[in-house]
Coordinates of C-alpha atoms in Angstrom, one line a residue:
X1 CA 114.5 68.1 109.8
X2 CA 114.6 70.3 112.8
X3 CA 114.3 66.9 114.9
X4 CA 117.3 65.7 114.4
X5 CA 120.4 65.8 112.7
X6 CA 120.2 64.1 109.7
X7 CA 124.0 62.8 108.4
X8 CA 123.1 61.7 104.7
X9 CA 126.5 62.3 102.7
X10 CA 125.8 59.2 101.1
X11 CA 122.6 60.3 99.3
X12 CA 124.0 63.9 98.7
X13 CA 127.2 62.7 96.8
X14 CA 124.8 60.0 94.4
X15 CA 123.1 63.0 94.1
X16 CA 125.8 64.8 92.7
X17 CA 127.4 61.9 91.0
X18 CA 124.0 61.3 88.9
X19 CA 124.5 65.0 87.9
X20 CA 127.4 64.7 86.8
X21 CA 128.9 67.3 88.9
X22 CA 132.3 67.9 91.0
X23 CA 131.9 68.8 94.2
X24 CA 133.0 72.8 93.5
X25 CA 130.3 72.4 90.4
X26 CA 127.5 71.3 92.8
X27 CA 128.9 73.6 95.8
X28 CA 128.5 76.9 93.6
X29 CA 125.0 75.5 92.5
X30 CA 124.1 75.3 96.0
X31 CA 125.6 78.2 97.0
X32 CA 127.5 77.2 100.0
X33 CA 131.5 76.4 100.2
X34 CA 133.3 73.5 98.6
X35 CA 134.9 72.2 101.6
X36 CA 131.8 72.5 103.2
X37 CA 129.9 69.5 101.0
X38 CA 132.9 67.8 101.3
X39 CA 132.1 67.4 105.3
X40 CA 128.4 67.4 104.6
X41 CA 129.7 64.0 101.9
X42 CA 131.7 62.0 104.9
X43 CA 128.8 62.9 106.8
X44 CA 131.2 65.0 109.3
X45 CA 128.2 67.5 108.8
X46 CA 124.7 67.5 109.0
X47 CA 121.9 68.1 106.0
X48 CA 120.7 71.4 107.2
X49 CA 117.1 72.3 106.1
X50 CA 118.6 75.7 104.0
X51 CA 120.9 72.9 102.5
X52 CA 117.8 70.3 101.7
X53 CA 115.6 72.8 100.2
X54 CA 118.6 74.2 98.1
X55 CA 119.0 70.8 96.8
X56 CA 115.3 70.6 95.9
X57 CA 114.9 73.5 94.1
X58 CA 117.7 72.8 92.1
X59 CA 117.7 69.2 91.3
X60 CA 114.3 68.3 91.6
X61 CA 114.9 65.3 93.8
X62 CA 112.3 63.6 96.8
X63 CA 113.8 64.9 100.1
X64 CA 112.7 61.2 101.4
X65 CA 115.4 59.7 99.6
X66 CA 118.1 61.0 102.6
X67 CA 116.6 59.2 105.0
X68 CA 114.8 56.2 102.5
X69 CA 118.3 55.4 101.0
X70 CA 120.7 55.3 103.8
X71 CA 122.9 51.7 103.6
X72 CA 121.0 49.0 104.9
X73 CA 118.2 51.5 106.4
X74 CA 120.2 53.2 108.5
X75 CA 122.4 53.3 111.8
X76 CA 119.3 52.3 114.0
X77 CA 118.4 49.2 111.2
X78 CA 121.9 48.5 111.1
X79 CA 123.3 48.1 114.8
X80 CA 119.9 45.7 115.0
X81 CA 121.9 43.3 112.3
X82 CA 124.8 44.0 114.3
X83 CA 123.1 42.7 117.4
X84 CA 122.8 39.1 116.4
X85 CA 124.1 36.5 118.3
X86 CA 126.4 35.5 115.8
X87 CA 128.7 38.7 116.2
X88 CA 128.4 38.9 120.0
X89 CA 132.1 38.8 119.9
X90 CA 132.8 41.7 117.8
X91 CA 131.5 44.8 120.2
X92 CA 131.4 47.2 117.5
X93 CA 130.3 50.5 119.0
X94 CA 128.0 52.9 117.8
X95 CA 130.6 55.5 116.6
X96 CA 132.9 52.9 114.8
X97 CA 129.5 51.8 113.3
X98 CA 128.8 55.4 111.6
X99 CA 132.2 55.6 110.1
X100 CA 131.6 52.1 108.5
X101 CA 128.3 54.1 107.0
X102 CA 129.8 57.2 106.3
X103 CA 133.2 55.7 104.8
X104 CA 131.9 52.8 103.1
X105 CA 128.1 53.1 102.7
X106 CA 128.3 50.9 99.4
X107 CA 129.7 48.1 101.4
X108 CA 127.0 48.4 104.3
X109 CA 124.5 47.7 102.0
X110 CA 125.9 44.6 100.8
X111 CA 126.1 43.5 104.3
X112 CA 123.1 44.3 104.8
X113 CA 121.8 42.7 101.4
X114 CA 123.4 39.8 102.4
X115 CA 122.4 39.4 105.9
X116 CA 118.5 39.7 105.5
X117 CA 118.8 37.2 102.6
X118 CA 120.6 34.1 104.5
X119 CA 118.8 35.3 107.7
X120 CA 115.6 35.7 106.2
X121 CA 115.4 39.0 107.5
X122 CA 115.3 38.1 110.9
X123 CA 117.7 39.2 113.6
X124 CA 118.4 39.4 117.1
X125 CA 118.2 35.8 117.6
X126 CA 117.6 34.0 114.3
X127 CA 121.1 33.5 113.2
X128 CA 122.8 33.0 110.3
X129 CA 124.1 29.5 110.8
X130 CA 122.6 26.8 108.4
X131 CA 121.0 29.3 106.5
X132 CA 121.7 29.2 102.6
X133 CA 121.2 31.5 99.6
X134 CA 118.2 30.1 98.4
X135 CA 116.3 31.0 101.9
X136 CA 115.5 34.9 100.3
X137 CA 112.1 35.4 102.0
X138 CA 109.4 38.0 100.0
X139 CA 107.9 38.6 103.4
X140 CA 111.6 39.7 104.6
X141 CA 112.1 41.9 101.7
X142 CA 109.1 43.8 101.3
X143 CA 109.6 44.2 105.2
X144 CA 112.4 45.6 104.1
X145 CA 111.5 47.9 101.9
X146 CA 108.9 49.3 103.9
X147 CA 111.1 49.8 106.7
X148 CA 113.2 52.3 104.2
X149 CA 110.1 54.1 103.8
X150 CA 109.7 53.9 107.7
X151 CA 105.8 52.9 106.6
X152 CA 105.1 56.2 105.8
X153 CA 104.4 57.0 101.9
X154 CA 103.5 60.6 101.7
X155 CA 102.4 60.6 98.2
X156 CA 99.5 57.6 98.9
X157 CA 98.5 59.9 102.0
X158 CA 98.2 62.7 100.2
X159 CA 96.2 61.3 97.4
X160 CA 94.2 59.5 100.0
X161 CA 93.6 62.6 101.5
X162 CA 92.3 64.5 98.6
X163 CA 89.7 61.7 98.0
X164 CA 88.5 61.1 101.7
X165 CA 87.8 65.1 100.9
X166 CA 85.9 64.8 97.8
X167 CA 83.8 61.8 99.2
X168 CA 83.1 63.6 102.1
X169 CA 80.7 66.2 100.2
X170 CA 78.6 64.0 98.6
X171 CA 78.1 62.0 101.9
X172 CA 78.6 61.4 105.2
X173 CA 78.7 57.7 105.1
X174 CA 82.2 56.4 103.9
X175 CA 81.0 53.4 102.9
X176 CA 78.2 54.3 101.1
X177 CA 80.4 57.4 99.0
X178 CA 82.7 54.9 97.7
X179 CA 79.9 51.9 96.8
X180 CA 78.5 55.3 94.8
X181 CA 81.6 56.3 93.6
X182 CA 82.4 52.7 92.3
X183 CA 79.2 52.6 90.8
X184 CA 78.6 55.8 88.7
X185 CA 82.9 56.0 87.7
X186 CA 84.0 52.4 88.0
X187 CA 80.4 51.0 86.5
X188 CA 81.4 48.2 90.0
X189 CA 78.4 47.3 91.8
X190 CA 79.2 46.4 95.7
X191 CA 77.0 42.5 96.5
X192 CA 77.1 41.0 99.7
X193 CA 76.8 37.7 99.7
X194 CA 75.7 34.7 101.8
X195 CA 78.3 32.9 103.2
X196 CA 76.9 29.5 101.3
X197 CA 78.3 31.5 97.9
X198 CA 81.3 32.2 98.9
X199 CA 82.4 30.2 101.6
X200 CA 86.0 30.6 101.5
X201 CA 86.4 33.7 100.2
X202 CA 86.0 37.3 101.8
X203 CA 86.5 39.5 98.8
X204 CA 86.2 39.0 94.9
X205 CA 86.2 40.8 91.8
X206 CA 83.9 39.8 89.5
X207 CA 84.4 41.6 86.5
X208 CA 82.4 39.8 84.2
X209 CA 79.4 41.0 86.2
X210 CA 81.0 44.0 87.3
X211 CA 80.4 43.2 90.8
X212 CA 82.8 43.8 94.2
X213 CA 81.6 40.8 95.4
X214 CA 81.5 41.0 99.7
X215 CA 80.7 38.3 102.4
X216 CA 78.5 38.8 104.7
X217 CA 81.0 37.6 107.2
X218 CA 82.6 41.0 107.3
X219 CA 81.7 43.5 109.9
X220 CA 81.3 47.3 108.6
X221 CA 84.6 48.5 109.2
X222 CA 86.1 45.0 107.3
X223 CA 83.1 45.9 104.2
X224 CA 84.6 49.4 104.3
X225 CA 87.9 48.8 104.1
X226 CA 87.5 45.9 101.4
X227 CA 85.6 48.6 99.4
X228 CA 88.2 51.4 99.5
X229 CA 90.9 48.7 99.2
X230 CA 88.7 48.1 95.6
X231 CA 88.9 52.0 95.1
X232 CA 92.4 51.9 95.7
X233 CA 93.1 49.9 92.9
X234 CA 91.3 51.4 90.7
X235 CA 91.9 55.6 91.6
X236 CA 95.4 54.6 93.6
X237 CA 97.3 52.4 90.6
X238 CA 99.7 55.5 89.0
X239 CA 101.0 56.2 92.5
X240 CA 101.1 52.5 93.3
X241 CA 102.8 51.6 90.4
X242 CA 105.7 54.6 90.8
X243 CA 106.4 53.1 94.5
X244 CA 106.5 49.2 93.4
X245 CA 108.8 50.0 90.3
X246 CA 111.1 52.1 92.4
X247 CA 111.4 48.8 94.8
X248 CA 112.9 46.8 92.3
X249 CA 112.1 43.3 93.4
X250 CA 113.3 41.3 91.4
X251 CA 111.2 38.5 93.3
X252 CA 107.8 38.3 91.8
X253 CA 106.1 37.3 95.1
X254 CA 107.7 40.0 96.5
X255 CA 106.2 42.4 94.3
X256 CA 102.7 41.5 94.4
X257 CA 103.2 41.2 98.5
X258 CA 104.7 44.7 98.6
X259 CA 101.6 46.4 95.7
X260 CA 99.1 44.8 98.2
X261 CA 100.6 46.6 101.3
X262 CA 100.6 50.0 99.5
X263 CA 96.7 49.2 98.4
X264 CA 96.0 48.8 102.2
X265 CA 97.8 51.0 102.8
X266 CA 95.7 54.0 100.6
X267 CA 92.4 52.1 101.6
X268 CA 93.6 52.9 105.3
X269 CA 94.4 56.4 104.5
X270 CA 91.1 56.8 102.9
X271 CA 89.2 55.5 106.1
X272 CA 91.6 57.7 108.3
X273 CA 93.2 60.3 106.5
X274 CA 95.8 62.1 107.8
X275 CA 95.6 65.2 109.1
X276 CA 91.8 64.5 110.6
X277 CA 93.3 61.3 112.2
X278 CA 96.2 62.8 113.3
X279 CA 94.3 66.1 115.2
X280 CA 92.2 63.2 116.7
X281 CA 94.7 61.2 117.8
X282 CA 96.5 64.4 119.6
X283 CA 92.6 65.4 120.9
X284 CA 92.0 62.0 122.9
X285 CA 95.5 61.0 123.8
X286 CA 95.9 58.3 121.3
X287 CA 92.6 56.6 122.5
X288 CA 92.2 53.6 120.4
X289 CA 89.1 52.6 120.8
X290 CA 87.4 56.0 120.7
X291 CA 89.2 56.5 117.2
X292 CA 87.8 53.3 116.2
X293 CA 84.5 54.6 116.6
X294 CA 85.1 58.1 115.1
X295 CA 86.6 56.6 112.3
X296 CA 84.5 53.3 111.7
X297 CA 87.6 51.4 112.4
X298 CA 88.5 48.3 113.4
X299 CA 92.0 47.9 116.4
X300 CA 94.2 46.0 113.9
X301 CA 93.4 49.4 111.4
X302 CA 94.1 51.6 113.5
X303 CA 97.2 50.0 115.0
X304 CA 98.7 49.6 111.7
X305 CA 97.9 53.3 110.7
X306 CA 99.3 54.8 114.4
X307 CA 102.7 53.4 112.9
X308 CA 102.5 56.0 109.8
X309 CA 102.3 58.8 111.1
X310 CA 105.5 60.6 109.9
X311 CA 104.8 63.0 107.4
X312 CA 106.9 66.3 107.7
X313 CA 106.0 68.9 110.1
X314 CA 103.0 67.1 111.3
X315 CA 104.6 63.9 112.9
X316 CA 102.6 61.5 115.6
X317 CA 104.0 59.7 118.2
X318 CA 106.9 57.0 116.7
X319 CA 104.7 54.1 117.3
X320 CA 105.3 50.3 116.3
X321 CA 103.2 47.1 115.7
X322 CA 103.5 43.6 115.6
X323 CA 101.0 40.7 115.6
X324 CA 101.7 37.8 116.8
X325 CA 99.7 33.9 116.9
X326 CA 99.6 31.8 119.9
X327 CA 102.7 30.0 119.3
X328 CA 104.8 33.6 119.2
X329 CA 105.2 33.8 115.3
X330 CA 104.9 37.1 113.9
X331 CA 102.7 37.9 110.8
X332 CA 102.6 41.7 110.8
X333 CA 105.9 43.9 111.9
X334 CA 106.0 47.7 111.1
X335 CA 108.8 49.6 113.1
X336 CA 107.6 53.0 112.3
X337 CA 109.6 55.7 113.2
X338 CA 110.1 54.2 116.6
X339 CA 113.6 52.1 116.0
X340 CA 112.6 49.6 118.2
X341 CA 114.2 46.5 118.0
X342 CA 111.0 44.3 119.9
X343 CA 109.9 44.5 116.3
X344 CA 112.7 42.7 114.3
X345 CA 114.0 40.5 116.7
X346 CA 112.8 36.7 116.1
X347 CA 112.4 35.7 119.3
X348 CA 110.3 37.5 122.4
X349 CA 110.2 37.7 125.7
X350 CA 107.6 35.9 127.8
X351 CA 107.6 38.3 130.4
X352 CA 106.0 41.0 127.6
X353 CA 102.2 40.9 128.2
X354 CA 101.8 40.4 124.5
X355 CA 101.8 36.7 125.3
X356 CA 99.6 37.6 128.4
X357 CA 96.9 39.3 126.0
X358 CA 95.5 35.6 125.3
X359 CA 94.5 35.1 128.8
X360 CA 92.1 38.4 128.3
X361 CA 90.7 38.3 125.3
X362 CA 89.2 41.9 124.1
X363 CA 91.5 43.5 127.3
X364 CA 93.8 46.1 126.7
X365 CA 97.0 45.4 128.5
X366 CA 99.0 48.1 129.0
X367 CA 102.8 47.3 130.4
X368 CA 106.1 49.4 131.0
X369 CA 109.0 47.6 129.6
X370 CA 113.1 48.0 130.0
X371 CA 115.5 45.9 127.4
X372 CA 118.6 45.6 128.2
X373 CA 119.9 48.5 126.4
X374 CA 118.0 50.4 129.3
X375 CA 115.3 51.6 126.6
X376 CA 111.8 52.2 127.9
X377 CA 108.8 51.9 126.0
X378 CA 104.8 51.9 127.0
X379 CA 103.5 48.7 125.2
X380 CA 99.9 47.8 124.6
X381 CA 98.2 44.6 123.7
X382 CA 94.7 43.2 122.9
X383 CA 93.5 40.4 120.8
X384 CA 91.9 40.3 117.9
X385 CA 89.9 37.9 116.0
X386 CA 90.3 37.6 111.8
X387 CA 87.3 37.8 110.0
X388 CA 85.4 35.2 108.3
X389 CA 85.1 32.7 110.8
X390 CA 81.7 30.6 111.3
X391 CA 80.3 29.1 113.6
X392 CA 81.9 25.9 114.5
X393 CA 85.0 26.8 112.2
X394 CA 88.4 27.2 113.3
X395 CA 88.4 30.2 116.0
X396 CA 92.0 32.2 115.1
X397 CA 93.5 34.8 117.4
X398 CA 96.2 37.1 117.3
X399 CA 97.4 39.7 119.7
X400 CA 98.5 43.3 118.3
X401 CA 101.4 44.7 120.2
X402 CA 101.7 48.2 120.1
X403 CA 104.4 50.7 121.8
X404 CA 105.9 53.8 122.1
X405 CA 109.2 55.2 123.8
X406 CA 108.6 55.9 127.1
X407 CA 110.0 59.5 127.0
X408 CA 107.3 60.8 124.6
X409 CA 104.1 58.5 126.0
X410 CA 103.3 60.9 129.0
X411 CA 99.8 62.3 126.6
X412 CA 98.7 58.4 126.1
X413 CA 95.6 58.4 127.3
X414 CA 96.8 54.6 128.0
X415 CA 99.6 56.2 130.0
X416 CA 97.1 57.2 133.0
X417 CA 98.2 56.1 136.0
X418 CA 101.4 54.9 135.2
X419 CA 104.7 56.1 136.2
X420 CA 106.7 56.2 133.3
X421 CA 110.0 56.9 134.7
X422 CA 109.1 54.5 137.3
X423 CA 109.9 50.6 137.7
X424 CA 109.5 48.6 134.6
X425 CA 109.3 45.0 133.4
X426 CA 113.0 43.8 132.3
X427 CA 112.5 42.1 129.1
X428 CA 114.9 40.6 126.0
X429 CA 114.7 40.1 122.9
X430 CA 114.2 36.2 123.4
X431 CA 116.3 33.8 125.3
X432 CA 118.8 33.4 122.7
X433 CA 119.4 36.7 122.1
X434 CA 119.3 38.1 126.1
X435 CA 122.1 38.0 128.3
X436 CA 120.1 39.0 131.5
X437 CA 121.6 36.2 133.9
X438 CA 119.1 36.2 136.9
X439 CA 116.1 35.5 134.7
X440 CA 113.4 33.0 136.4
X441 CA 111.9 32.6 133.1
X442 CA 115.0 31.6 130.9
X443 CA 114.3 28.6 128.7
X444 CA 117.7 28.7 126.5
X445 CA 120.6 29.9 127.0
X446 CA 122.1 33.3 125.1
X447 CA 123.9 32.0 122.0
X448 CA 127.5 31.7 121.8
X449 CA 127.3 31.3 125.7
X450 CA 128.4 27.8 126.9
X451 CA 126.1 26.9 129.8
X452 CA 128.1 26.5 132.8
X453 CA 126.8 23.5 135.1
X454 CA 127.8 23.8 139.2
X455 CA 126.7 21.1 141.2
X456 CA 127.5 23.3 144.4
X457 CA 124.7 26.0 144.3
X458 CA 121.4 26.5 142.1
X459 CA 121.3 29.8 140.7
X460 CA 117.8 32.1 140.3
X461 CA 118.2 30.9 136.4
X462 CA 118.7 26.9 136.2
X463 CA 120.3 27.7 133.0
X464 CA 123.4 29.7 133.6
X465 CA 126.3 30.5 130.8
X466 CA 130.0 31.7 130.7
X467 CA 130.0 35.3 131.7
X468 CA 127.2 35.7 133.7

């Protein structure tokens, strides 16, 4: 709380409303002045920790939900809707864009609601045009719904945490504790088995033979993971459950897709739980591939568990992630804490290295980047290589991006060398979305420009628009 100001009079005044109360009946509860919740309600003043814990002890409420349940996720979330093509003309600023919140915060979520469903979630370059009700993608919402939760779920951390704990003093070998674990609790023996078994599959359940069945494909960290993803379900399902009922989808898909993220996401915790990984993290600078060795790791896990690191008054660096194939389509996107709108938009730059990263397989890249909005961030990029692939199968490859704000990178071990506050690589958020006009490596041009043709000169850009 003492981070920033948090302006949440929208989840303060359903707080009262579920209570029943008027605002001088929930003002002498609280202690404080009428006419002060009234300001602290049009968000004219901020939650104040004194307020926040006032309004825990008395009504028994998650603090999360202030920041969780702003309209459409938030100002940050909201100005990244905002900053699609298709209302280039409107130039709503950032202060006439927290009135809309604080005045009308029912009707920013039905913008919001409405936006990710015809858009698919995407913005920043996918558009709305030819997009129709039916187009509601689960990816998008359970996207969604972890981006309210900024990917951090205290409650799985904390449970995770107590386990990793518990495990710990019977062994030192992770994966060994929780085959023992599944055995002696769970009556769930762990079988690895030749690939000719199972040749398609990675993981199964057999519970007929009471067997986590395991291919052999998997490498140690993958066969740990798989394990505790097992556990998860089993040890994990009350907390689970509370989290994927609060969601709400009414979307079956959905559902499953957004219970299987939270499983990960325990199994993750269990591997790297949280205050351990987070001293170590802080200890080597945020050295990847030494924390995948201390941890027994692989880079995608790690990655995806630098972007959860939020829990209160032991915060990591505000990292995000996406992966991304060969032809630029994202299949993982988790914003974090960081804001950053690399992650939602649907197109990308080619001047990012995360396209780059192919050239170099195994190579960390590590690249200073400025979008247009004159934010900096240190990005990071290295491919990886799914499991399960034999020889002479298909060989798949994706390429984690991962980056933090400039301004708070200067401890990255990563960071070495480079002068953050130096020159950086101007990038967009894909041609269609960019309006940088002296771009060499344009391939479209920004939409809702007109490309303007001069026979009479030839411009650094061959594709040049109205009001360049």
């Amino acid at each position: 709380m003492a981070e920033r100001k948090l302006l949440a009079g929208h989840a303060v005044r359903r707080v009262r409303r579920q209570a029943g109360l008027t605002q001088a009946a929930m003002a002498e509860m609280l202690a404080i002045s009428p006419s002060y919740l009234n300001l602290v309600e049009r968000n004219q003043r901020p939650v104040s920790a004194t307020l926040l814990m006032k309004m825990v002890e008395t009504f028994d409420f998650d603090p999360r939900v202030l920041s969780a349940g702003e309209p459409g996720g938030g100002a940050e979330a909201m100005r990244r809707r905002l900053g699609d093509p298709l209302f280039a003309d409107l130039d709503i600023d950032r202060g006439e864009l927290e009135e809309w919140l604080a005045a009308a915060p029912g009707g920013a979520e039905a913008f919001a609601r409405a936006f990710d469903a015809l858009a698919g979630g995407g913005v920043a370059g996918g558009g709305m045009a030819g997009a129709t009700p039916d187009a509601v993608d689960p990816v998008a919402l359970v996207r969604r719904e972890i981006g309210r939760w900024r990917n951090h779920f205290a409650d799985l951390d904390a449970a995770a945490e107590t386990l990793a704990d518990e495990l710990r003093l019977g062994a030192g070998d992770l994966y060994g504790a929780i085959g023992e674990r599944l055995r002696v609790r769970h009556t769930l023996t762990i079988r690895i088995l030749p690939v000719d078994v199972m040749p398609d599959v990675l993981r199964r359940l057999d519970l007929h033979a009471r067997q986590l069945q395991l291919s052999e494909l998997l490498d140690p960290a993958s066969r740990t993971f798989a394990a505790a993803f097992q556990l998860a379900q089993i040890e994990a399902r009350a907390e689970i459950e509370a989290l994927a009922r609060a969601a709400g989808f009414a979307d079956r898909s959905a559902d499953r897709l957004y219970r299987r993220h939270l499983t990960g996401y325990f199994a993750a915790a269990l591997m790297m739980p949280y205050a351990r990984f987070l001293r170590a993290c802080e200890a080597t600078g945020y050295d990847i591939e030494l924390l995948q060795r201390r941890f027994g790791a692989g880079f995608e896990q790690v990655a995806h568990r630098l972007t959860t690191l939020q829990r209160v008054g032991a915060r990591g660096l505000p990292f995000f992630m996406i992966r991304i194939d060969r032809a630029g389509q994202a299949s993982k996107r988790y914003a974090g804490a960081s804001g950053a709108a690399l992650v939602d938009a649907e197109g990308r730059c080619p001047l990012w290295h995360l396209h780059r990263a192919f050239e170099r397989p195994g190579s960390l890249m590590v690249q200073l980047v400025v979008l247009e909005d004159d934010s900096r961030f240190l990005t990071l990029a290295r491919t990886v290589q799914p499991q399960g692939r034999r020889y002479g199968g298909v060989a798949a490859d994706f390429t984690i991006g991962l980056g933090v704000a400039a301004d708070v990178a200067t401890t990255l071990a990563a960071a070495q060398g480079v002068d953050l506050s130096g020159a950086a690589t101007p990038i967009g958020l894909g041609c269609r979305a960019c309006l940088r006009a002296d771009c060499p490596q344009r391939s479209q041009p920004p939409a809702g420009r007109p490309l303007t043709i001069n026979d009479r000169e030839r411009r650094v850009s061959a594709l040049t628009f109205a009001g360049d």
